[in-house]
């Protein structure tokens, strides 16, 4: 149990698109910071500290770009630190800000970040550089081929088909139509996904997220500030971020503690966050899940890791509409990462969208009676897993509906 | 804060640790810290990492290094500012109440990284990158600004460097540069006026790990010994742009130290017995001492600071480790008698854009 209650009292995000020719990186970050502060009703002077969310800086081309952004996000003269966990960065940054407040060291903290993934001509070339120089660079490993291997293994274990993955894309693009900030959206069909150009089996182009530019921010506070500033905050009731080995081969087979293709660490992180939040029956207690799903193949192992169904069952439930907005749990009402992936802040966007659902501020995408929402972030070689539980009540955590 | 250091390890520094890969350097240091604390990795409930992708030469360096740092299947978080910032984050994680026993690991192997190229790429692309700003030039701008404000000149910097080397020479954990002749410093080539090459602390490879525990964990494990208590933490960034106020004001240094001192219940640095400064040049040493405004502790940078070893990025955390050694009476020939409170300082970014301070107390 944390010493101090922590709440989301304001959120902000820019529209996401491939390029922002009219804004610099730091101006994007500033836009999101301003939106979140305005939403929270706080001024820069009321911010005690800043946590900056940014993954590899090679995408946008300035080393340690958070230092450049310091003044733009009103961080000058304040405690300021940057968190980086690859794709899980936004989730981890939120959790770093959480301990700023939960520890009692600070009262009000801004988490902010931006990314411009398409600044580099080929993001997947940069993502090849995450691998070992001696053994792995020459394998053409990048995040597409890496996760394609995991997807093949998942298909082999559970009999999931490409068409079932395609249905995930169809649902995400449709959900994103109600999200004014989403990068990709629209009515497409399973055939559209199946007929898009093959990239790496089982992926076709539509199975893969876009390279997005944009920014996001969240204002966290302690209970006293939340009471003063926000009529309906989203309380951060559980946090966990589990890290696994980089070596995918060590995470499968009879000698492995866990199974790589199942998003092994995500299950551990989820149940620790649930324990803190008092969630004992995720399917009945959680109404919304905003998942880090940059590939269509990520949803099913994530859904199963979060305990919404048993291993290998998510695809069949998907076919029946169980993960639709009116299903047993609404998966990615925002359209999720498949539609928008500014890597350095994607995990934070997941928190923004989940918190907005709890706070009743999700606009056209708002679902009724959202009391608990979970946000995830995944990074590295599908090895960093951050899970954050948000709820409308910190006192009666995880109440059964 | 109810946060205690119960074990630590500092890898023996070298100008180039060539016999180990980076993951071996990290593993050996993390392993040694756990052994020093007398705990197994399985007891650790979280790991905090402080590392720099650009110096490590990998886009997400913690992918490879988290497991050697002890984080496999553990709750792990990484900050990229400095090793000492990692200690602040780790202290907050324990203080939050959701963790009890953590491992903090930070490393730097700049011998394999083109440091000034990494620094040059910190420049934003519109104004500072085209003019070729780098670490030496920004440090020289800092030297000009504080020299003008406080009346230092190159000779004063020469003396400060010589004195730092003398202190470092007594520290058995230093790299053993020896004490140079005055003329070797004073006549070394200019990098950017007024900064000469020998005004800079030599960069080394190194790594630091600490095991930290909550008060609750210590109560349940009475056989564990606390080496020191984290009493106060502070960290602040100043603006990126290098105006004269930013360079000469030392606002961030003062405010950061004040934050940590206030949390520890101290009015000013005079309440400390020791302050270990991260002074990357002789001008920094002079400037930081001047910024204390006469409220200096009796002992400053007894270890020799960056002139003893300087694994750029985690030098501030080496300072914290030195402070812990002093507070636990394990500092060897440089032990300060009856020491009760010590602070470690770290800095990062162009011309110390970021400052970090941690106050530690004897248990």
XYZ file of C-alpha atoms in Angstrom:
764
model
C 0.000 0.000 0.000
C 1.388 3.358 -1.020
C 1.865 5.957 1.710
C -0.013 8.634 -0.210
C -2.948 8.502 -2.610
C -2.114 9.602 -6.149
C -4.592 10.894 -8.715
C -4.650 11.968 -12.331
C -6.193 15.435 -12.275
C -5.471 16.556 -15.822
C -4.614 15.083 -19.198
C -3.562 16.441 -22.551
C -2.564 15.125 -25.946
C -1.972 16.611 -29.349
C -3.325 15.219 -32.565
C -1.030 12.530 -33.878
C 0.183 12.404 -37.457
C 3.266 11.425 -39.430
C 4.934 14.834 -39.558
C 4.622 18.133 -37.740
C 6.320 20.471 -40.172
C 5.053 23.549 -38.348
C 6.320 22.743 -34.868
C 9.626 21.797 -33.293
C 9.925 18.858 -30.935
C 9.920 21.070 -27.873
C 6.881 23.018 -29.050
C 4.972 19.761 -29.365
C 5.882 18.821 -25.814
C 4.840 22.285 -24.695
C 1.442 21.949 -26.355
C 0.680 18.756 -24.441
C 1.965 20.203 -21.164
C -0.251 23.258 -21.567
C -3.295 21.141 -22.372
C -2.790 18.957 -19.291
C -2.164 21.901 -16.979
C -5.225 23.727 -18.288
C -7.262 20.569 -17.858
C -6.041 20.221 -14.280
C -6.459 23.906 -13.542
C -2.890 24.266 -12.350
C -0.329 26.916 -13.209
C 3.369 26.249 -13.795
C 4.120 27.587 -10.320
C 1.930 24.872 -8.850
C 3.977 22.107 -10.430
C 6.514 20.693 -7.982
C 8.356 18.473 -10.442
C 8.471 17.248 -14.029
C 8.980 13.722 -15.332
C 9.865 13.601 -19.014
C 8.839 10.619 -21.106
C 11.147 9.881 -24.027
C 12.417 6.640 -25.536
C 15.367 6.456 -27.974
C 16.282 9.958 -29.013
C 17.614 8.755 -32.370
C 14.120 9.027 -33.845
C 14.067 12.800 -33.496
C 17.813 13.384 -33.666
C 18.817 15.276 -30.518
C 20.578 13.391 -27.741
C 18.945 13.821 -24.346
C 16.304 16.024 -25.956
C 14.552 16.375 -22.603
C 17.197 18.933 -21.644
C 16.270 21.036 -24.655
C 12.615 20.752 -23.646
C 13.129 21.731 -19.999
C 12.068 25.359 -20.287
C 9.343 24.657 -22.827
C 7.487 22.426 -20.387
C 7.956 24.874 -17.528
C 10.646 22.733 -15.918
C 13.296 25.399 -15.394
C 14.347 25.505 -11.769
C 12.299 22.433 -10.921
C 13.092 18.797 -10.168
C 13.171 17.232 -13.627
C 14.091 13.737 -14.726
C 13.688 11.649 -17.838
C 12.480 8.068 -17.872
C 13.240 5.683 -20.732
C 12.080 2.097 -21.134
C 11.791 1.788 -24.904
C 8.172 1.337 -25.896
C 7.188 1.072 -22.229
C 8.559 4.551 -21.524
C 5.234 6.352 -21.119
C 3.928 3.777 -18.656
C 7.173 3.801 -16.718
C 7.330 7.625 -16.687
C 3.817 7.740 -15.240
C 4.918 5.318 -12.544
C 8.031 7.373 -11.806
C 5.818 10.413 -11.336
C 3.564 8.277 -9.180
C 6.390 7.608 -6.690
C 7.198 11.342 -6.630
C 3.733 11.861 -5.121
C 3.193 8.547 -3.316
C 6.440 9.105 -1.395
C 5.214 12.482 -0.184
C 8.232 14.231 -1.688
C 6.020 16.181 -4.114
C 2.367 17.177 -4.291
C 1.813 17.901 -7.969
C 3.866 16.468 -10.821
C 3.658 16.879 -14.581
C 4.491 13.899 -16.774
C 5.076 14.988 -20.338
C 6.792 13.819 -23.471
C 6.797 13.984 -27.225
C 8.095 11.949 -30.102
C 8.675 12.387 -33.802
C 9.187 8.834 -34.951
C 9.038 9.730 -38.640
C 11.890 12.258 -38.412
C 14.228 9.414 -39.232
C 13.857 8.042 -42.767
C 13.507 4.512 -41.446
C 12.471 3.951 -37.843
C 13.070 0.243 -38.205
C 16.730 0.919 -38.981
C 17.020 2.742 -35.668
C 15.188 -0.119 -34.032
C 17.717 -2.538 -35.489
C 20.283 -0.664 -33.369
C 18.606 -1.808 -30.165
C 20.124 -5.226 -30.816
C 23.563 -6.560 -30.112
C 26.227 -5.246 -32.466
C 28.050 -8.555 -32.757
C 25.304 -11.156 -32.875
C 22.012 -9.626 -33.867
C 22.363 -6.549 -36.120
C 22.972 -8.661 -39.190
C 19.876 -10.785 -38.626
C 17.708 -7.881 -39.823
C 16.047 -7.957 -36.432
C 13.830 -4.993 -35.725
C 10.564 -4.642 -33.874
C 8.545 -5.912 -36.842
C 10.541 -9.085 -37.435
C 11.051 -9.649 -33.705
C 7.357 -9.588 -32.900
C 6.506 -11.534 -36.050
C 8.549 -14.408 -34.633
C 6.605 -14.230 -31.376
C 3.323 -14.072 -33.296
C 4.227 -17.213 -35.237
C 4.908 -18.990 -31.995
C 1.602 -17.787 -30.517
C -0.260 -19.000 -33.637
C 1.437 -22.354 -33.376
C 0.545 -22.759 -29.707
C -3.072 -21.633 -29.910
C -4.157 -22.046 -33.531
C -4.863 -18.352 -34.032
C -5.288 -17.279 -37.667
C -4.230 -14.219 -39.615
C -7.887 -13.387 -40.136
C -8.443 -13.264 -36.383
C -5.556 -10.810 -36.058
C -7.030 -8.821 -38.953
C -10.281 -8.439 -37.026
C -8.287 -6.693 -34.280
C -7.197 -4.074 -36.812
C -10.742 -3.611 -38.085
C -11.997 -3.029 -34.541
C -9.160 -0.636 -33.675
C -9.592 1.531 -36.778
C -13.339 1.683 -36.140
C -12.880 2.640 -32.497
C -10.410 5.332 -33.515
C -13.086 7.083 -35.548
C -14.398 8.507 -32.283
C -10.954 9.688 -31.210
C -10.027 13.105 -32.602
C -6.349 12.557 -31.766
C -5.850 9.182 -33.481
C -3.400 8.913 -36.361
C -5.123 6.151 -38.354
C -8.852 5.533 -38.373
C -11.621 4.379 -40.629
C -13.993 1.640 -41.684
C -11.935 -1.188 -43.132
C -12.592 -4.893 -43.571
C -10.732 -8.067 -42.782
C -10.126 -8.429 -46.526
C -8.522 -4.973 -46.591
C -6.071 -6.090 -43.926
C -5.451 -9.458 -45.576
C -4.848 -7.811 -48.958
C -2.426 -5.165 -47.695
C 1.226 -5.805 -48.670
C 3.030 -8.576 -46.831
C 5.817 -7.317 -44.543
C 6.952 -10.268 -42.402
C 4.769 -13.312 -41.821
C 2.137 -13.082 -40.374
C 2.194 -9.295 -40.761
C 0.686 -7.324 -43.578
C 1.035 -3.565 -43.607
C -2.299 -2.975 -41.875
C -1.277 -5.250 -38.988
C 1.376 -2.695 -38.070
C 1.071 0.652 -36.300
C 1.971 3.951 -37.971
C 5.034 6.080 -37.182
C 3.416 8.901 -35.257
C 4.476 12.332 -34.113
C 2.804 14.131 -31.254
C 2.848 14.654 -27.520
C 1.004 13.746 -24.346
C 0.946 14.872 -20.737
C -0.654 14.023 -17.417
C -0.837 15.983 -14.166
C -0.667 13.830 -11.040
C -1.353 15.065 -7.549
C -1.873 13.948 -4.004
C -5.353 13.665 -2.525
C -5.465 17.178 -1.065
C -4.679 18.829 -4.380
C -7.019 16.461 -6.227
C -9.903 17.430 -3.944
C -9.248 21.087 -4.628
C -8.709 20.848 -8.372
C -10.721 18.017 -9.824
C -14.329 16.929 -9.415
C -13.707 13.446 -10.762
C -10.055 12.432 -10.734
C -8.748 9.078 -11.883
C -6.916 7.547 -8.963
C -3.739 5.624 -9.663
C -4.529 2.553 -7.610
C -1.890 0.111 -8.811
C 1.457 0.266 -10.598
C 3.928 -2.359 -11.697
C 6.606 -2.570 -14.375
C 8.247 -5.948 -14.873
C 11.419 -6.410 -16.897
C 12.538 -9.601 -18.579
C 15.692 -10.766 -20.309
C 16.445 -9.346 -23.734
C 17.076 -12.841 -25.049
C 13.868 -14.194 -26.571
C 15.278 -17.702 -26.836
C 15.778 -17.836 -23.074
C 12.075 -17.196 -22.552
C 10.631 -20.311 -24.097
C 10.985 -24.041 -23.757
C 11.204 -26.398 -20.832
C 13.981 -24.542 -19.022
C 12.261 -21.156 -19.101
C 10.361 -19.735 -16.161
C 7.949 -18.042 -18.537
C 6.658 -18.170 -22.128
C 7.817 -15.405 -24.425
C 4.870 -15.448 -26.832
C 2.408 -15.082 -23.938
C 3.796 -11.639 -22.939
C 4.995 -13.367 -19.806
C 6.035 -10.354 -17.752
C 2.770 -8.552 -18.432
C 0.868 -11.121 -16.403
C 3.181 -10.607 -13.416
C 2.917 -6.830 -13.678
C -0.863 -6.928 -14.052
C -1.463 -9.051 -11.003
C 0.830 -6.921 -8.864
C -1.056 -3.805 -9.980
C -4.347 -5.607 -9.312
C -3.154 -6.613 -5.849
C -2.417 -2.994 -4.992
C -5.751 -1.868 -6.455
C -7.810 -4.597 -4.858
C -8.810 -6.129 -8.184
C -9.623 -9.799 -7.699
C -11.809 -10.478 -10.745
C -10.466 -8.380 -13.620
C -13.225 -9.202 -16.100
C -16.018 -8.074 -13.838
C -14.181 -5.200 -12.162
C -12.398 -3.546 -15.096
C -14.462 -1.919 -17.809
C -11.768 -0.520 -20.113
C -8.311 -1.672 -21.161
C -6.033 0.618 -23.128
C -3.356 -1.732 -24.406
C 0.060 -1.168 -25.883
C -0.653 -3.047 -29.101
C 1.514 -1.730 -31.944
C 0.868 -4.943 -33.835
C -2.408 -6.774 -34.323
C -0.834 -9.827 -32.705
C -0.251 -8.053 -29.374
C -3.853 -7.882 -28.237
C -4.594 -11.534 -27.582
C -1.580 -12.379 -25.394
C -2.056 -9.059 -23.574
C -5.746 -9.676 -22.932
C -4.909 -13.124 -21.594
C -2.059 -11.786 -19.467
C -4.424 -9.251 -17.939
C -6.653 -12.107 -16.859
C -9.670 -11.236 -19.000
C -9.738 -14.830 -20.280
C -7.652 -17.985 -20.253
C -4.567 -18.593 -22.404
C -5.437 -19.118 -26.041
C -9.061 -17.983 -25.600
C -8.855 -14.302 -26.568
C -9.132 -14.828 -30.330
C -12.347 -16.840 -30.072
C -13.886 -14.243 -27.753
C -12.802 -11.566 -30.206
C -14.660 -13.368 -32.987
C -17.789 -13.173 -30.825
C -17.350 -9.443 -30.171
C -16.249 -9.884 -26.573
C -13.632 -7.128 -26.855
C -15.871 -4.657 -28.673
C -17.013 -1.483 -26.962
C -20.121 -3.279 -25.716
C -18.274 -6.513 -24.956
C -17.222 -8.000 -21.632
C -14.250 -5.596 -21.479
C -13.846 -2.694 -23.927
C -10.404 -3.142 -25.425
C -8.811 0.011 -26.808
C -11.804 2.327 -27.167
C -9.387 4.998 -28.409
C -8.192 2.803 -31.257
C -5.061 2.062 -29.277
C -1.486 1.770 -30.380
C -2.373 0.118 -33.686
C -3.749 3.494 -34.756
C -1.287 5.820 -32.992
C 2.290 5.095 -31.960
C 4.523 7.997 -30.930
C 6.865 5.530 -29.221
C 8.309 7.753 -26.503
C 4.859 8.706 -25.221
C 2.628 5.858 -26.386
C 2.424 4.382 -22.900
C 1.444 7.807 -21.597
C -1.253 8.126 -24.268
C -2.624 4.824 -23.013
C -2.821 6.329 -19.514
C -4.418 9.516 -20.868
C -7.101 7.548 -22.727
C -7.755 5.217 -19.791
C -7.859 8.101 -17.299
C -10.213 10.076 -19.540
C -12.634 7.135 -19.511
C -12.560 7.033 -15.697
C -12.884 10.820 -15.475
C -15.807 10.838 -17.912
C -13.890 12.984 -20.411
C -13.447 10.621 -23.343
C -15.821 12.586 -25.555
C -17.432 10.656 -28.358
C -15.591 7.546 -27.182
C -16.866 7.764 -23.599
C -18.246 4.486 -22.304
C -20.878 4.368 -19.552
C -20.111 3.360 -15.984
C -16.336 3.171 -16.197
C -15.051 2.693 -12.649
C -11.771 0.920 -13.333
C -9.479 1.052 -16.352
C -6.100 -0.514 -17.005
C -3.346 0.948 -19.168
C -0.343 -1.020 -20.392
C 2.965 -0.309 -22.069
C 5.434 -2.738 -23.608
C 9.023 -2.168 -24.711
C 12.387 -3.599 -25.651
C 12.321 -7.119 -27.030
C 8.764 -7.368 -25.681
C 10.549 -7.444 -22.325
C 9.443 -4.293 -20.469
C 5.846 -4.453 -19.255
C 4.230 -1.560 -17.388
C 0.692 -1.929 -16.060
C -1.187 0.922 -14.388
C -4.586 0.587 -12.704
C -6.822 3.625 -12.653
C -10.069 3.912 -10.732
C -12.711 6.428 -9.823
C -12.385 5.646 -6.139
C -9.302 5.210 -4.038
C -11.219 4.248 -0.924
C -13.177 1.264 -2.227
C -10.705 -0.046 -4.690
C -11.751 -2.679 -7.154
C -15.417 -2.745 -6.220
C -17.492 -5.418 -7.925
C -20.137 -4.044 -10.276
C 13.327 9.578 4.681
C 13.031 6.019 5.937
C 15.491 4.784 3.332
C 18.790 3.097 4.138
C 21.840 1.999 2.182
C 22.671 -1.542 3.292
C 25.290 -2.491 0.725
C 27.220 -1.048 -2.156
C 29.966 -1.660 -4.673
C 32.051 0.616 -6.817
C 33.867 -1.077 -9.673
C 37.591 -0.417 -9.718
C 37.981 2.423 -12.189
C 40.279 2.521 -15.174
C 40.787 4.805 -18.095
C 39.563 1.849 -20.133
C 38.091 -1.310 -18.658
C 38.972 -3.310 -21.715
C 38.765 -6.824 -20.383
C 35.026 -6.738 -19.764
C 32.007 -6.169 -21.911
C 29.594 -3.585 -20.573
C 27.169 -6.243 -19.340
C 30.006 -7.932 -17.425
C 30.951 -4.626 -15.811
C 27.330 -4.120 -14.768
C 26.814 -7.681 -13.554
C 30.002 -7.746 -11.506
C 29.130 -4.471 -9.793
C 25.512 -5.378 -9.069
C 26.579 -8.796 -7.802
C 29.210 -7.266 -5.523
C 26.677 -4.832 -4.032
C 24.275 -7.669 -3.238
C 27.112 -9.609 -1.630
C 28.094 -6.552 0.403
C 24.513 -6.248 1.637
C 24.285 -9.961 2.355
C 21.088 -10.377 0.351
C 20.208 -12.529 -2.643
C 18.805 -11.186 -5.885
C 15.648 -13.136 -5.168
C 14.977 -10.931 -2.147
C 15.082 -7.734 -4.182
C 11.611 -6.475 -5.115
C 12.696 -3.785 -7.559
C 15.642 -2.362 -9.466
C 16.372 1.226 -10.417
C 18.747 1.856 -13.292
C 20.522 5.035 -14.306
C 22.093 4.775 -17.738
C 22.734 6.723 -20.902
C 21.949 5.132 -24.273
C 24.160 7.514 -26.158
C 27.230 6.729 -24.044
C 26.413 3.022 -24.104
C 26.094 3.053 -27.888
C 22.732 1.278 -27.969
C 19.323 2.740 -28.661
C 17.708 1.134 -25.602
C 20.708 0.030 -23.580
C 18.662 -1.286 -20.673
C 17.348 -4.023 -22.971
C 20.688 -5.754 -22.613
C 21.778 -4.355 -19.275
C 18.665 -4.691 -17.124
C 19.210 -8.402 -16.528
C 22.914 -8.087 -15.608
C 21.798 -5.262 -13.307
C 19.625 -7.781 -11.492
C 16.278 -6.756 -12.969
C 15.155 -9.949 -14.658
C 11.522 -10.481 -13.660
C 11.742 -7.582 -11.239
C 9.997 -4.225 -11.170
C 12.481 -1.998 -12.981
C 12.674 1.686 -13.815
C 15.383 3.603 -15.668
C 16.263 7.269 -15.586
C 18.675 8.801 -18.057
C 19.874 11.939 -16.287
C 22.684 10.751 -14.020
C 23.589 8.054 -11.545
C 22.821 10.321 -8.605
C 19.391 11.116 -10.078
C 18.892 7.363 -9.977
C 19.531 7.438 -6.225
C 16.849 10.122 -5.816
C 14.382 8.030 -7.827
C 15.265 4.887 -5.898
C 14.795 6.725 -2.578
C 11.317 7.854 -3.668
C 10.406 4.341 -4.811
C 11.233 2.977 -1.356
C 9.651 5.907 0.441
C 6.414 5.400 -1.518
C 5.700 2.315 0.550
C 5.142 -0.091 -2.329
C 8.686 -1.476 -2.251
C 10.981 -2.654 0.525
C 14.309 -3.746 -0.892
C 15.871 -2.355 -4.034
C 18.990 -2.414 -6.126
C 20.281 0.741 -7.793
C 22.774 0.298 -10.612
C 24.524 2.877 -12.764
C 27.430 2.569 -15.158
C 29.442 4.404 -17.723
C 32.058 3.182 -20.193
C 32.968 6.347 -22.077
C 36.211 4.778 -23.293
C 34.090 3.110 -25.957
C 32.057 6.222 -26.758
C 33.152 9.379 -28.590
C 32.164 11.612 -25.693
C 32.352 14.974 -27.428
C 30.389 13.605 -30.411
C 27.687 12.454 -28.007
C 27.706 15.882 -26.387
C 27.605 17.701 -29.708
C 24.476 15.747 -30.629
C 22.845 17.189 -27.516
C 22.681 20.487 -29.355
C 19.356 21.359 -30.871
C 19.609 21.558 -34.648
C 18.710 25.205 -35.219
C 21.146 27.390 -33.289
C 23.680 25.561 -31.163
C 24.536 22.610 -33.399
C 25.559 24.725 -36.377
C 28.046 26.658 -34.229
C 29.604 23.425 -32.959
C 28.885 23.664 -29.260
C 30.211 20.775 -27.184
C 31.069 19.960 -23.587
C 34.481 21.661 -23.562
C 33.111 24.857 -25.085
C 30.140 25.030 -22.715
C 32.446 24.366 -19.770
C 34.685 27.162 -21.020
C 31.716 29.514 -21.280
C 30.883 28.543 -17.710
C 34.501 29.207 -16.697
C 34.432 32.652 -18.303
C 31.158 33.534 -16.616
C 32.017 32.389 -13.090
C 35.545 33.769 -13.447
C 34.152 37.181 -14.182
C 31.541 37.019 -11.435
C 33.737 35.629 -8.658
C 37.126 36.885 -9.777
C 38.778 33.547 -10.588
C 41.518 33.298 -13.117
C 43.355 30.450 -14.751
C 45.941 30.370 -12.002
C 43.209 29.797 -9.432
C 41.889 26.936 -11.569
C 45.388 25.478 -11.835
C 45.650 25.506 -8.048
C 42.190 23.970 -7.623
C 43.097 21.131 -9.975
C 46.388 20.512 -8.213
C 44.669 20.388 -4.837
C 42.004 18.014 -6.186
C 44.706 15.672 -7.456
C 46.432 15.798 -4.069
C 43.203 14.686 -2.368
C 42.590 12.048 -5.025
C 46.089 10.718 -4.532
C 45.228 9.762 -0.951
C 42.104 7.874 -2.020
C 42.847 4.165 -2.581
C 39.691 3.834 -4.650
C 40.836 6.406 -7.172
C 42.404 5.567 -10.477
C 45.807 6.735 -9.277
C 46.557 9.513 -11.700
C 49.284 10.828 -9.421
C 49.805 14.499 -8.703
C 50.910 16.403 -11.783
C 53.440 19.208 -11.768
C 51.959 22.685 -11.706
C 53.426 23.532 -15.092
C 51.823 20.431 -16.627
C 48.460 21.925 -15.746
C 49.232 25.574 -16.382
C 50.892 25.002 -19.739
C 48.550 22.331 -21.083
C 46.864 23.257 -24.356
C 43.739 25.358 -24.418
C 40.568 23.515 -25.359
C 38.485 26.663 -25.298
C 39.701 29.717 -23.430
C 40.121 29.834 -20.479
C 39.751 26.077 -20.167
C 42.943 24.090 -20.605
C 43.062 20.342 -21.136
C 44.446 19.637 -17.671
C 41.716 21.697 -16.049
C 39.345 18.867 -16.928
C 38.968 15.816 -14.718
C 40.095 12.786 -16.766
C 37.197 10.611 -17.898
C 37.270 7.006 -16.682
C 35.153 3.871 -16.999
C 33.245 2.666 -13.966
C 30.068 1.443 -12.342
C 28.301 1.798 -9.014
C 25.591 -0.270 -7.357
C 23.773 0.173 -4.070
C 21.295 -1.959 -2.173
C 18.707 0.124 -0.340
C 16.039 -0.931 2.103
C 13.035 0.546 3.833
C 12.803 0.883 7.603
C 10.141 -1.832 7.602
C 12.457 -4.280 5.851
C 15.236 -3.522 8.298
C 12.901 -4.152 11.226
C 12.083 -7.587 9.849
C 15.727 -8.335 9.078
C 17.600 -7.358 12.234
C 20.779 -9.060 11.051
C 21.087 -6.614 8.169
C 23.274 -3.607 8.873
C 22.471 -0.169 7.571
C 25.515 1.694 6.314
C 23.818 5.076 6.058
C 20.407 6.696 5.917
C 19.195 8.780 3.007
C 18.070 11.941 4.776
C 17.433 14.310 1.916
C 17.269 14.393 -1.857
C 17.168 17.194 -4.386
C 17.512 17.575 -8.128
C 16.755 20.439 -10.462
C 17.244 21.465 -14.056
C 18.127 24.908 -15.228
C 17.330 26.267 -18.657
C 19.005 24.807 -21.717
C 20.030 28.143 -23.173
C 23.392 29.409 -21.964
C 22.791 33.032 -21.045
C 25.096 34.788 -18.601
C 22.696 34.439 -15.660
C 22.323 30.746 -16.365
C 26.099 30.243 -16.524
C 27.222 32.377 -13.612
C 24.182 32.278 -11.370
C 24.704 28.754 -9.995
C 21.026 28.933 -9.117
C 20.420 25.268 -9.780
C 23.374 24.178 -7.676
C 22.248 26.247 -4.699
C 18.577 25.354 -4.949
C 19.268 21.651 -5.361
C 21.550 21.536 -2.362
C 19.028 23.564 -0.353
C 16.264 21.074 -1.261
C 18.266 18.128 0.002
C 19.487 19.973 3.098
C 15.990 21.148 3.990
C 14.597 17.638 3.699
C 17.393 16.518 6.016
C 16.496 19.260 8.490
C 19.615 21.335 7.880
C 19.728 25.082 7.316
C 22.769 25.108 5.091
C 25.807 23.120 4.060
C 27.679 24.132 7.199
C 25.603 21.484 8.952
C 27.380 18.825 6.938
C 30.646 17.204 7.856
C 31.482 16.441 4.232
C 30.338 17.527 0.794
C 31.533 15.508 -2.192
C 31.250 17.739 -5.244
C 31.139 16.691 -8.881
C 33.555 19.193 -10.354
C 34.335 18.367 -13.948
C 36.956 21.145 -14.131
C 38.980 23.261 -11.754
C 36.661 26.173 -12.512
C 33.690 24.121 -11.337
C 35.424 23.326 -8.078
C 36.037 27.011 -7.470
C 32.529 28.023 -8.499
C 30.697 25.463 -6.380
C 32.754 26.350 -3.331
C 32.044 30.034 -3.891
C 28.332 29.303 -4.256
C 28.255 27.922 -0.716
C 28.544 31.543 0.458
C 30.724 30.780 3.436
C 28.453 27.999 4.695
C 30.793 25.265 3.671
C 31.415 22.074 5.601
C 34.881 21.493 6.966
C 35.652 18.810 4.423
C 34.902 19.117 0.732
C 35.606 16.421 -1.845
C 37.887 14.473 0.436
C 37.856 11.635 -2.071
C 39.284 13.822 -4.806
C 35.932 13.675 -6.557
C 36.087 13.484 -10.336
C 39.872 13.752 -10.192
C 39.969 10.392 -8.382
C 37.650 8.685 -10.838
C 35.204 10.127 -13.309
C 32.885 7.636 -14.994
C 31.028 10.496 -16.640
C 27.277 10.166 -15.932
C 27.672 8.217 -12.675
C 30.388 10.331 -11.036
C 27.806 11.818 -8.666
C 26.813 8.339 -7.545
C 30.486 7.547 -6.885
C 30.396 10.602 -4.621
C 27.418 9.108 -2.782
C 29.265 5.824 -2.390
C 32.242 7.702 -0.956
C 29.910 9.459 1.482
C 28.453 6.099 2.561
C 31.964 4.738 3.127
C 32.759 7.729 5.313
C 29.561 7.412 7.340
C 30.132 3.700 7.909
C 33.791 4.190 8.884
C 34.971 2.299 5.821
C 36.772 5.095 4.002
C 40.245 3.782 4.832
C 43.104 6.267 4.807
C 40.830 9.200 3.985
C 38.378 8.455 6.807
C 37.049 11.586 8.503
C 36.752 11.051 12.249
C 33.331 11.342 13.921
C 31.551 12.151 10.698
C 27.757 12.248 11.033
C 26.371 13.838 7.879
C 27.657 13.935 4.348
C 26.231 15.042 1.040
C 26.960 13.949 -2.493
C 26.578 16.292 -5.429
C 26.261 15.429 -9.082
C 25.728 17.386 -12.217
C 24.745 16.664 -15.796
C 24.057 18.361 -19.082
C 25.779 21.250 -20.779
C 27.437 23.521 -18.237
C 25.668 21.766 -15.365
C 22.139 22.229 -16.605
C 21.130 19.623 -14.051
C 22.264 19.407 -10.439
C 21.554 16.625 -7.962
C 22.235 16.364 -4.228
C 21.723 13.621 -1.667
C 22.267 14.046 2.073
C 23.256 10.903 3.938
C 23.463 10.382 7.685
C 25.239 7.989 9.956
C 22.909 5.310 11.364
